[in-house]
XYZ file of C-alpha atoms in Angstrom:
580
model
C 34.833 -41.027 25.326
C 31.480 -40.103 27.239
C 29.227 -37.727 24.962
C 26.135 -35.426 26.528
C 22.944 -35.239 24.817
C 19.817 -33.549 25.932
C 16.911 -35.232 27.497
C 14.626 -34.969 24.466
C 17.550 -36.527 22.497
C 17.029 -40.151 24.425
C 14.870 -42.764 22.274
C 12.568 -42.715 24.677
C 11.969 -38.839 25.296
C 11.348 -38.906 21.427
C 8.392 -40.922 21.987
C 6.790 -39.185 24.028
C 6.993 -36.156 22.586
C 4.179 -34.750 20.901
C 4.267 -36.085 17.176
C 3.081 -32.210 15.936
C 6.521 -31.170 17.390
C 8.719 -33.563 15.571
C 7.690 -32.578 12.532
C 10.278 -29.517 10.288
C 7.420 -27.620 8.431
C 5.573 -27.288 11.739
C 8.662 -26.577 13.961
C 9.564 -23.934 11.427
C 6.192 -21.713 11.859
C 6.230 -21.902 15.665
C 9.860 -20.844 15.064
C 9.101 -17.821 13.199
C 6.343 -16.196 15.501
C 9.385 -16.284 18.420
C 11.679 -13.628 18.874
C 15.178 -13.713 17.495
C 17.111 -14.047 21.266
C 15.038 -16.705 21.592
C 15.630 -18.929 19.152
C 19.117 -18.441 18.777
C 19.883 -19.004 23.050
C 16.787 -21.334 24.027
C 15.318 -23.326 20.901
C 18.081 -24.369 18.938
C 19.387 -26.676 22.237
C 16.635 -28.257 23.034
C 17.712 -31.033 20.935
C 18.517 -32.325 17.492
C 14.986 -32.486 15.815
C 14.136 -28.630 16.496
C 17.931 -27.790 16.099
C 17.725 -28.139 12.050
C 14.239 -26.060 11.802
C 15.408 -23.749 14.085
C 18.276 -22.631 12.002
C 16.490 -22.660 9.162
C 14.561 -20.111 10.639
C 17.805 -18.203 12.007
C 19.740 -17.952 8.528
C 16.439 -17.799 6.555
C 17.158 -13.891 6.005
C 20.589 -12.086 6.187
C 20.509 -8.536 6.826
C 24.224 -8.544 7.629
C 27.003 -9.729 5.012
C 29.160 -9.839 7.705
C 27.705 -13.048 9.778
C 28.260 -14.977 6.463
C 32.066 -13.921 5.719
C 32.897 -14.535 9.770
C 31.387 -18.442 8.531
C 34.907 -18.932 6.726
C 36.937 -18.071 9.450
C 38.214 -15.314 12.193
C 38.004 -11.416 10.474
C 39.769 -8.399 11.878
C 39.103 -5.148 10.758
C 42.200 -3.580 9.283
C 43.091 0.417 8.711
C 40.280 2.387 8.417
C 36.817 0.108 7.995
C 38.600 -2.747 5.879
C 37.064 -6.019 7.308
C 39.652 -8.625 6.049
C 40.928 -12.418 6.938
C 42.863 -12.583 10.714
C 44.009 -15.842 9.434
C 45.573 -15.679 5.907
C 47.661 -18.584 5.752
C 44.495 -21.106 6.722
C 42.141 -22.037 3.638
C 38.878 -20.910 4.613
C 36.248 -23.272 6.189
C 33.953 -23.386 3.326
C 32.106 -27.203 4.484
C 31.414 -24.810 7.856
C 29.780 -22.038 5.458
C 27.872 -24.340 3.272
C 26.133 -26.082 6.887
C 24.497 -22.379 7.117
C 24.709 -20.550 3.352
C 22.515 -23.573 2.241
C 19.821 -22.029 4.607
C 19.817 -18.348 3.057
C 16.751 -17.312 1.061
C 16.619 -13.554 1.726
C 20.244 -11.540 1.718
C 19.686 -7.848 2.410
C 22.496 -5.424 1.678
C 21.994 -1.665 3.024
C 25.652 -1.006 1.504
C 26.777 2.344 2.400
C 24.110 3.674 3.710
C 24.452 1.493 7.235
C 26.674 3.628 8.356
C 28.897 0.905 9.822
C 32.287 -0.750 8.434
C 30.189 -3.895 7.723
C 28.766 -1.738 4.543
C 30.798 -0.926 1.339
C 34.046 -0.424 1.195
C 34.579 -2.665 4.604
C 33.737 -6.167 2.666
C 34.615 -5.462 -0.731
C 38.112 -6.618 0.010
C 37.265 -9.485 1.402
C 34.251 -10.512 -1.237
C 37.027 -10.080 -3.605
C 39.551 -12.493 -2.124
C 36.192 -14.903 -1.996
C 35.307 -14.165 -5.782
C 38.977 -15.072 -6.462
C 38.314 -18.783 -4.802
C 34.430 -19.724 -6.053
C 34.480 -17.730 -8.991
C 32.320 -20.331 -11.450
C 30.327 -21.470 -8.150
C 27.066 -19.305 -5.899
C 27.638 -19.290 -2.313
C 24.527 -19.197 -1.346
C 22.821 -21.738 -3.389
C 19.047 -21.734 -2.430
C 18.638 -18.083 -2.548
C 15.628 -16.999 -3.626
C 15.393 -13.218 -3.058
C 18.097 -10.764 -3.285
C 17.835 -7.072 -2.113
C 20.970 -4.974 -2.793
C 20.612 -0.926 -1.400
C 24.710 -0.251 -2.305
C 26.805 1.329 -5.456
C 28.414 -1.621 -7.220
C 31.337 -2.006 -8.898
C 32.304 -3.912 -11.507
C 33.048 -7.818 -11.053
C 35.267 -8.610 -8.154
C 34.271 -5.867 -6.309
C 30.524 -6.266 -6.660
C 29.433 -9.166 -4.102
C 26.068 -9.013 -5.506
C 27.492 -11.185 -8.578
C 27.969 -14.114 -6.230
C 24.497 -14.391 -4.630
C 22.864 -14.895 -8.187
C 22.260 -18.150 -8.723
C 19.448 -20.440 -10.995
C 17.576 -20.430 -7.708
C 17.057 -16.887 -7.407
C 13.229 -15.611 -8.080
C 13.169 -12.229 -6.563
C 16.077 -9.244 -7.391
C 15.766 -5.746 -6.347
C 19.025 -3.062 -7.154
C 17.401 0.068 -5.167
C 18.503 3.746 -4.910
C 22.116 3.087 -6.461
C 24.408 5.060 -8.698
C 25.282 3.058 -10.970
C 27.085 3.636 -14.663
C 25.815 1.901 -17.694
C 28.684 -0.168 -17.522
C 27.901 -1.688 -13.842
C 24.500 -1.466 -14.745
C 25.416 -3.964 -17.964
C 27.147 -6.686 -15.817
C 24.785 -6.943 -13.121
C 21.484 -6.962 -15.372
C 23.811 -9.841 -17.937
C 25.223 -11.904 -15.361
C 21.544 -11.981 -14.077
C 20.256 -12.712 -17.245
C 22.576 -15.718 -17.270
C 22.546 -17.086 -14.236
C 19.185 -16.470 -13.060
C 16.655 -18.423 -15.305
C 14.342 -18.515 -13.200
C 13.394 -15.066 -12.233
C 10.350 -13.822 -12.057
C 10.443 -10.652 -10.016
C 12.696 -7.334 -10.494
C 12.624 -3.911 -9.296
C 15.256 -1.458 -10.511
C 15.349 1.881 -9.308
C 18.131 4.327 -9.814
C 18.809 8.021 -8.369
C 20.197 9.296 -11.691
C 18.729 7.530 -14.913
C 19.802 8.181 -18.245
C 18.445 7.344 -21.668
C 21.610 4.453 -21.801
C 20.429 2.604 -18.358
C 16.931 2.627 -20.966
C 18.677 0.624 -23.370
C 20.603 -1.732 -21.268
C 16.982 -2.815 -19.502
C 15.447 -3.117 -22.851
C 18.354 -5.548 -23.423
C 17.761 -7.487 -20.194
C 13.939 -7.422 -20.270
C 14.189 -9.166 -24.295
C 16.171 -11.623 -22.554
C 13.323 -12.289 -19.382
C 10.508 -13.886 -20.934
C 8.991 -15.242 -17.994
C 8.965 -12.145 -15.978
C 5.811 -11.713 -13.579
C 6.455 -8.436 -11.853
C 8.967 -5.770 -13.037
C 9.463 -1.692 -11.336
C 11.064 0.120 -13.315
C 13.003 4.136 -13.108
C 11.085 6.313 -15.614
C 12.896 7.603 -18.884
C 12.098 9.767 -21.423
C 11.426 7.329 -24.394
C 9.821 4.254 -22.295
C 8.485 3.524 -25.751
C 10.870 0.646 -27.396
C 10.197 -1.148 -24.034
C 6.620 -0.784 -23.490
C 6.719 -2.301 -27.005
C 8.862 -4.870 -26.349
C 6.645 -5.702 -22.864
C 3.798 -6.071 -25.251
C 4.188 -9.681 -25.832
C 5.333 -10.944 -22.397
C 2.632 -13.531 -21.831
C 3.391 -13.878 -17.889
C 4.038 -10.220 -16.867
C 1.409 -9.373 -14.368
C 2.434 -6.387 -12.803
C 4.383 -3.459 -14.541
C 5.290 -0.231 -12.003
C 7.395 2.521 -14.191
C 8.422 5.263 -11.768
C 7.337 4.396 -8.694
C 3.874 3.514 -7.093
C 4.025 7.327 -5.065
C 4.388 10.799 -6.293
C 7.753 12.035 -4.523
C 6.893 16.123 -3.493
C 8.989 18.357 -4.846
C 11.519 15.911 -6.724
C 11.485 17.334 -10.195
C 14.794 16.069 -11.010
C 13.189 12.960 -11.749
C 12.913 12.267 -15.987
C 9.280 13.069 -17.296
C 8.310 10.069 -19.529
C 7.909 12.241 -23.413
C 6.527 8.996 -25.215
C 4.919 5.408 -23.887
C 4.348 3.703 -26.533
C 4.331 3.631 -30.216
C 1.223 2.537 -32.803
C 0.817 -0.281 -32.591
C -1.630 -2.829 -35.176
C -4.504 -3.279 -32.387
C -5.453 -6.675 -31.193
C -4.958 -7.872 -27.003
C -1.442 -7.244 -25.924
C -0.281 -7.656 -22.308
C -2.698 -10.470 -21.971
C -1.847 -11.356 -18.341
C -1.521 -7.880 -17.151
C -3.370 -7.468 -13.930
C -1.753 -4.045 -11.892
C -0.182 -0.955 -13.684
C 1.613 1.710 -12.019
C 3.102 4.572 -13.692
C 4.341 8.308 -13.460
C 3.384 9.918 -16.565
C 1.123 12.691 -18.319
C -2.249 11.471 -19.045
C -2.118 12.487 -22.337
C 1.246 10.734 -22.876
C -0.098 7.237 -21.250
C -3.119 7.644 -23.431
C -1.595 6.332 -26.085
C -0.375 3.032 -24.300
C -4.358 2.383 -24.345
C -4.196 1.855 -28.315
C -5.584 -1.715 -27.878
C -7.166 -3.866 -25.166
C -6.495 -5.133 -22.116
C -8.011 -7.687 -21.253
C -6.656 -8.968 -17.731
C -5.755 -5.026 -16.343
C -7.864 -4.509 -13.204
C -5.651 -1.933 -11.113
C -4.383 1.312 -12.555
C -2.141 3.805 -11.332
C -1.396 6.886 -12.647
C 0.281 9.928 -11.161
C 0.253 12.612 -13.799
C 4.250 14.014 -13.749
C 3.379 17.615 -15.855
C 4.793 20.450 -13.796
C 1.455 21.766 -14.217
C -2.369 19.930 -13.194
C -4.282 18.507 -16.143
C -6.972 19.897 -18.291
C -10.844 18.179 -17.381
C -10.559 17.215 -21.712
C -6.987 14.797 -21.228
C -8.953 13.652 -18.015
C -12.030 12.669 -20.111
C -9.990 11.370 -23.140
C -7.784 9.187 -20.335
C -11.404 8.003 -18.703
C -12.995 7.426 -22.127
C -10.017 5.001 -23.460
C -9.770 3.118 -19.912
C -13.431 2.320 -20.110
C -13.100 1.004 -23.692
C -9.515 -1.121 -23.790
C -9.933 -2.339 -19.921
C -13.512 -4.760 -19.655
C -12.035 -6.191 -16.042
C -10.917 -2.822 -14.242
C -12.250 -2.662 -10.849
C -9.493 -0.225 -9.051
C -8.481 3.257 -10.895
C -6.412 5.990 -9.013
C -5.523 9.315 -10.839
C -3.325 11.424 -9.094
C -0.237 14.362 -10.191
C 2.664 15.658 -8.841
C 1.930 18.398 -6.293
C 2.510 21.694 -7.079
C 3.636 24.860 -4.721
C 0.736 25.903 -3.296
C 1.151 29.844 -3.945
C 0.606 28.777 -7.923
C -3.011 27.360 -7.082
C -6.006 30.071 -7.803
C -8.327 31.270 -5.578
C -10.949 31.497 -8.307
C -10.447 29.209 -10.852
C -11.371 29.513 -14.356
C -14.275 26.977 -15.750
C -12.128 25.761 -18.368
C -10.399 23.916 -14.968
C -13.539 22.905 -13.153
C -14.098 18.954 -13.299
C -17.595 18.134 -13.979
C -20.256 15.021 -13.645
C -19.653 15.165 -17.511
C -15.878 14.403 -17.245
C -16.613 11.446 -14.662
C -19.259 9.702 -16.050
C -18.399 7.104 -18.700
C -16.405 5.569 -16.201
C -20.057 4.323 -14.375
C -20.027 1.735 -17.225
C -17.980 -0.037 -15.424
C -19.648 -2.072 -13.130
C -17.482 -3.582 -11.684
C -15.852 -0.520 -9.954
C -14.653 -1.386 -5.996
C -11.982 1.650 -5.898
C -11.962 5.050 -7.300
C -9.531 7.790 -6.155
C -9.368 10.542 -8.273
C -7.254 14.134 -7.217
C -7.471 17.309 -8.987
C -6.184 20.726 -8.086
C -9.465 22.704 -8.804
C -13.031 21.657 -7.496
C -15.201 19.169 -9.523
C -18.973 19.891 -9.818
C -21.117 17.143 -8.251
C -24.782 17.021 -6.626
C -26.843 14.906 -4.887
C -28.225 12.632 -7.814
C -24.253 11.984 -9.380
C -24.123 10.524 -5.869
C -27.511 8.265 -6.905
C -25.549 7.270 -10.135
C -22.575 6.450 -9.141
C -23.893 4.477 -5.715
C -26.189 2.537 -8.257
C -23.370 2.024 -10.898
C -21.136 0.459 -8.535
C -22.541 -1.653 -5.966
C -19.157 -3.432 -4.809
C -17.667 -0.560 -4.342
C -15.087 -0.489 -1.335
C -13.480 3.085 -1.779
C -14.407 6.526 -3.422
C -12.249 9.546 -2.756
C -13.129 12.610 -4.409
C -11.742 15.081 -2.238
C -9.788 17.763 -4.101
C -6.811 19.227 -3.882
C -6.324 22.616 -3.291
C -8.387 23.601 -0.272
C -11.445 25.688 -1.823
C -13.530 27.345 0.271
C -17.067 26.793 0.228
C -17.531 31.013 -0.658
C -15.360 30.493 -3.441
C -17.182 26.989 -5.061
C -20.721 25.628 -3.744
C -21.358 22.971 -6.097
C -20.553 19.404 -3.824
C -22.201 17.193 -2.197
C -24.545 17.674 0.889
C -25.135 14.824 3.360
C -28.053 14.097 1.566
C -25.406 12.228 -0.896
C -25.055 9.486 1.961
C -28.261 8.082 1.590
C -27.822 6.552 -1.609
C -24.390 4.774 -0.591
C -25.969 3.366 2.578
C -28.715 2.177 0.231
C -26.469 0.122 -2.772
C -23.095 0.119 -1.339
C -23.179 -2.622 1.044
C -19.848 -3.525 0.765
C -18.062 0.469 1.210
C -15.333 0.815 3.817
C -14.108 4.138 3.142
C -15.562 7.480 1.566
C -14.050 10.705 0.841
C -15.948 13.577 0.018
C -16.467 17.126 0.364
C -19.778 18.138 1.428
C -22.000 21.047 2.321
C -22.916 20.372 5.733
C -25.887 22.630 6.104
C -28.613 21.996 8.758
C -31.750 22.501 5.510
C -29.657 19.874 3.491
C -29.349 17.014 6.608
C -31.620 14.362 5.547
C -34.606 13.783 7.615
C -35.026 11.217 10.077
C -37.462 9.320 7.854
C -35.288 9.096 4.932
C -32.820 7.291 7.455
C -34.568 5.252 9.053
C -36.239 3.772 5.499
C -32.805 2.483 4.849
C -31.893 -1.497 4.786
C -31.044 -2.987 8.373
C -27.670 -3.054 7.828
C -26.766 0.108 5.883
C -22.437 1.037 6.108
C -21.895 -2.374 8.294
C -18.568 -2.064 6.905
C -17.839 1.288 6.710
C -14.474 2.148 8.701
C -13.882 5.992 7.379
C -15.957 9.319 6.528
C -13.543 12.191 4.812
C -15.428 15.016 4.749
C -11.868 16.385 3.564
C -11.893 20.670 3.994
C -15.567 20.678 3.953
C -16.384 23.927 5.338
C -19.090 23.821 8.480
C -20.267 26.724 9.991
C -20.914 27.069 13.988
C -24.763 27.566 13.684
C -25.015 24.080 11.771
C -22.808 21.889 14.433
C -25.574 20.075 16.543
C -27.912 19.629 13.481
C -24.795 17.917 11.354
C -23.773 15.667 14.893
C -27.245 14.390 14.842
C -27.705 13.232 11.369
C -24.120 11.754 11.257
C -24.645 10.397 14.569
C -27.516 8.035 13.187
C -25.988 7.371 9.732
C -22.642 6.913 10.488
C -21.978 2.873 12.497
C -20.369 3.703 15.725
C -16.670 1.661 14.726
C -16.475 4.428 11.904
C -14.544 7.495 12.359
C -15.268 10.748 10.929
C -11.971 12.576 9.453
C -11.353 16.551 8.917
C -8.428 18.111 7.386
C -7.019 21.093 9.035
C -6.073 24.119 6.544
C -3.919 25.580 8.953
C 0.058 24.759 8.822
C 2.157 24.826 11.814
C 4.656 28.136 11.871
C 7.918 26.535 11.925
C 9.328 29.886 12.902
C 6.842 30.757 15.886
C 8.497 30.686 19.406
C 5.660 28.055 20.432
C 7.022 24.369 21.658
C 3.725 23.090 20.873
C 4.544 20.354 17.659
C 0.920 20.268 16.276
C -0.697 23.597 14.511
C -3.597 25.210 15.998
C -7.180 24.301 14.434
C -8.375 25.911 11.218
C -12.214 27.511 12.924
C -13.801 24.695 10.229
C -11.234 21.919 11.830
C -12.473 22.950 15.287
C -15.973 22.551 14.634
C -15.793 19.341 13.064
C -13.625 18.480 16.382
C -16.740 19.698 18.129
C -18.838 17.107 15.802
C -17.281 14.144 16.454
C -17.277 14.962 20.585
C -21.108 15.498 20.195
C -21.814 12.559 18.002
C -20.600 10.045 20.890
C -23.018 12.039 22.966
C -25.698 12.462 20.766
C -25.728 8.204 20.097
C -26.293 8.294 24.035
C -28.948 10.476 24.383
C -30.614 8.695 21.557
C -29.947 5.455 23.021
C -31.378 6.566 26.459
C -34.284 7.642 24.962
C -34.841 3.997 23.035
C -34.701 2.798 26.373
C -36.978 4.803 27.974
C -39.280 4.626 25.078
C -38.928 0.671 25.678
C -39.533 1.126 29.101
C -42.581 3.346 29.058
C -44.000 0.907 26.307
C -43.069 -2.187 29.127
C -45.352 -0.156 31.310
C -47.717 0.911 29.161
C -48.292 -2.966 28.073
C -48.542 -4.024 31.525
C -51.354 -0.820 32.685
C -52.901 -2.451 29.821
C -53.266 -6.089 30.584
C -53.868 -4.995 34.313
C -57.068 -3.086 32.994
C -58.201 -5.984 31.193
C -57.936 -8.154 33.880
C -59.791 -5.699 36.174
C -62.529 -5.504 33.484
C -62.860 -8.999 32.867
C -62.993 -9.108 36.874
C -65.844 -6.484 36.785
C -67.558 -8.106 33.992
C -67.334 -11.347 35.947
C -68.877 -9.765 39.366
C -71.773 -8.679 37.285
C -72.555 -11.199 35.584
């Protein structure tokens, strides 16, 4: 019997091939940066040394249960969205699925939410008739992550308990309604089967005070954990405290790393953490994340930190925060956390119709509030949102600028809109000057400003700056900084020369579209302070040409200039000569 083979299968087509392209690893990343069609048509023919990589590549991620059941054998889809077995009284071709399961290292379930019978209820009567035959044994033995969007069941209806396996490192369970009781088998059989997990994200649309206790459970049992996300509940205290002494947790995310608008359904967190007997706890801590009051998360700060360089903390009162549990939040993060070099503060936004138009000074931010946290020096990002304005001048911009010469991002801009009538104490553009001067390193800034034409710093002032002042700097935010039409060209001109021309000025537009208007236009008009910052940044474009056409006339009139003068000395020297 005659068999075909390809032409780069012959001894002596291998030879000449390129040596780089008989090698797996390297095969592999070529494979990945093509496309799907062509790999799976083209590149896994060509012959038997890219055939292996190439389907390595193929089944490296499974986004569809479906391709691995139709492995076994021939499916039909039976009733109403019931994938089953065409072929019941054949065994199932499990040497055929272990050629390709054996290549799986990412299985991602969308589960209901598809939309198609391959989700839910279509495979769960087939995954059961497979749980039945491999029940002690994982299917899918090198897989390392494992992302499940789906309600579970319990056991033989849950295919999620036969992808965990001792090789499994990542495990995410997201958006699911699940019972304590599901919740107990998944988070135990993972426990038991996955020893070498280092990564899990649990999030759950409805979380109770039980799903609390059956994580606190699971994380006793997961020592080694390096990252865990977590739903928020209202006594998060037992397993903070139990978290205390995980020596290889490095990040920790309770509630989500974004502030969901308008979800109040969510559980506010009522205690963090209990007293604890001081000392360094969470000693490989590096990123925190967490939805919770400020004066609640306070009191996780009891003793140091010594690893913790990112915070985040969105503040979940139905109500915005005092400036005191600000300070007393800034205060303890500048005492308990020596390495911090990125802080965001943020809260849950509230209906806008509750904000004040004139708010009350015991709700005003000031320099005071902000400034212990200059101490730390090694600051690169600082975003900090409040509802009502903060207080800040000209020479907080000269502290902080010198206080924090890495720094990469500062956003102060406020939240709600204020107008500049209402509150006049913010920065003017005189505030750039000391960023271009000790910032090197800044890509993006954020802050309101008074963009007056008497407060534009002089041309002097920027031109004494280093060479290469903002040669990073991607992003201005002047936020809802109010500008006025009669101080337009004055504002275009001093941003035109501080501002590199790769960085783009930003606005925000207080204007919201009318839903209910009879307009089809889909964006909302201009705000009049949106459309003359519009008219800034057309003008700056033109106001960097105009400046460079007068460099270049300068240079030319100098060119000219220099060469009237060496022609005049030449015609003295020529007269001098003749007399002589």
């Amino acid at each position: 019997m005659s068999t075909t083979t390809t032409p780069l299968d012959d001894p002596q087509s291998i030879d000449v091939t390129p040596f780089a392209l008989r090698i797996p690893e390297i095969l592999e990343n070529i494979f990945e940066h093509s496309d799907e069609k062509s790999n799976r048509t083209n590149n896994v023919l060509v012959c038997k040394v890219w055939s292996d990589p190439c389907l390595n590549v193929i089944w490296r991620e499974v986004k569809d249960l479906s391709r691995l059941v139709k492995l076994l054998g021939p499916t039909v889809l039976r009733g109403s969205r019931l994938l089953d077995f065409s072929q019941t009284d054949k065994p199932p071709k499990w040497d055929r699925f272990s050629f390709y399961a054996r290549r799986v290292r990412k299985i991602y379930h969308e589960g209901e939410r598809a939309g198609t019978y391959r989700a839910g209820l279509a495979l769960r009567s087939v995954f059961t008739d497979i749980a039945y035959q491999r029940l002690s044994n994982n299917i899918v033995p090198n897989l390392q992550v494992l992302e499940w969007h789906s309600d579970t069941s319990l056991y033989m209806q849950n295919p999620s308990i036969l992808f965990m396996g001792p090789s499994l490192k990542h495990y995410i369970l997201h958006e699911v309604k699940l019972s304590p009781a599901e919740l107990s088998l998944n988070l135990r059989t993972l426990a038991d089967r996955c020893p070498h997990l280092n990564h899990v994200k649990i999030s759950l649309d409805s979380a109770a005070q039980s799903h609390g206790d059956i994580i606190l459970d699971f994380v006793m049992r997961m020592a080694d954990l390096h990252t865990l996300e977590l739903p928020p509940f209202g006594n998060m205290a037992p397993l903070t405290n139990a978290l205390r002494g995980h020596s290889c947790l490095r990040r920790l995310q309770i509630g989500g790393c974004h502030v969901i608008d308008g979800r109040l359904d969510k559980p506010c967190i009522t205690s963090l953490a209990l007293p604890s007997p001081g000392g360094d706890h969470f000693a490989s801590l590096t990123f925190l994340s967490i939805v919770v009051p400020y004066a609640v998360v306070e009191k996780l700060f009891s003793s140091k930190f010594p690893s913790l360089q990112q915070i985040f903390i969105f503040s979940d009162l139905r109500k915005p925060e005092t400036p005191s549990t600000i300070k007393h939040l800034i205060d303890t993060l500048t005492e308990t956390c020596p390495q911090i070099h990125h802080i965001h503060l943020s809260y849950a936004f509230l209906p806008e119709e509750k904000y004040t138009r004139f708010p009350p000074a015991s709700c005003i931010v000031t320099m005071a509030h902000i400034r212990p946290l200059l101490r730390c020096s090694k600051m690169q990002n600082f975003i900090f949102k409040h509802p009502f304005p903060i207080t800040l001048d000209d020479q907080f911009a000269e502290e902080i600028a010198t206080s924090w010469p890495h720094l990469l991002k500062l956003q102060l801009n406020h939240i709600p809109l204020v107008r500049r009538k209402d509150f006049k104490n913010c920065f003017t553009l005189r505030a750039l000057l000391p960023f271009a001067r000790h910032c090197p390193r800044l890509v993006h800034l954020s802050i309101l400003v008074v963009p007056e034409s008497s407060t534009c710093p002089m041309l002097g002032d920027i031109q004494s700056l280093p060479s290469s002042f903002f040669s990073k700097l991607y992003s201005f935010d002047v936020g809802s900084s109010m500008l006025y039409e009669s101080d337009k060209h004055q504002v275009a001109l001093t941003l035109s020369q501080i501002l590199p021309p790769r960085s783009v000025l930003c606005y925000h537009n207080n204007v919201k579209n009318d839903l209910t208007s009879d307009t089809d236009e889909e964006t909302p008009p201009l705000s009049p302070e949106a459309r003359n910052w519009k008219s800034v940044i057309d003008k700056i474009p033109y106001m960097r040409w105009m400046d460079q056409l007068a460099k270049t006339e300068q240079r030319e009139l100098r060119r000219k200039l220099q060469e009237l003068e060496t022609e005049n000395e030449r015609l003295r020297t020529q007269i001098q000569t003749l007399y002589a």
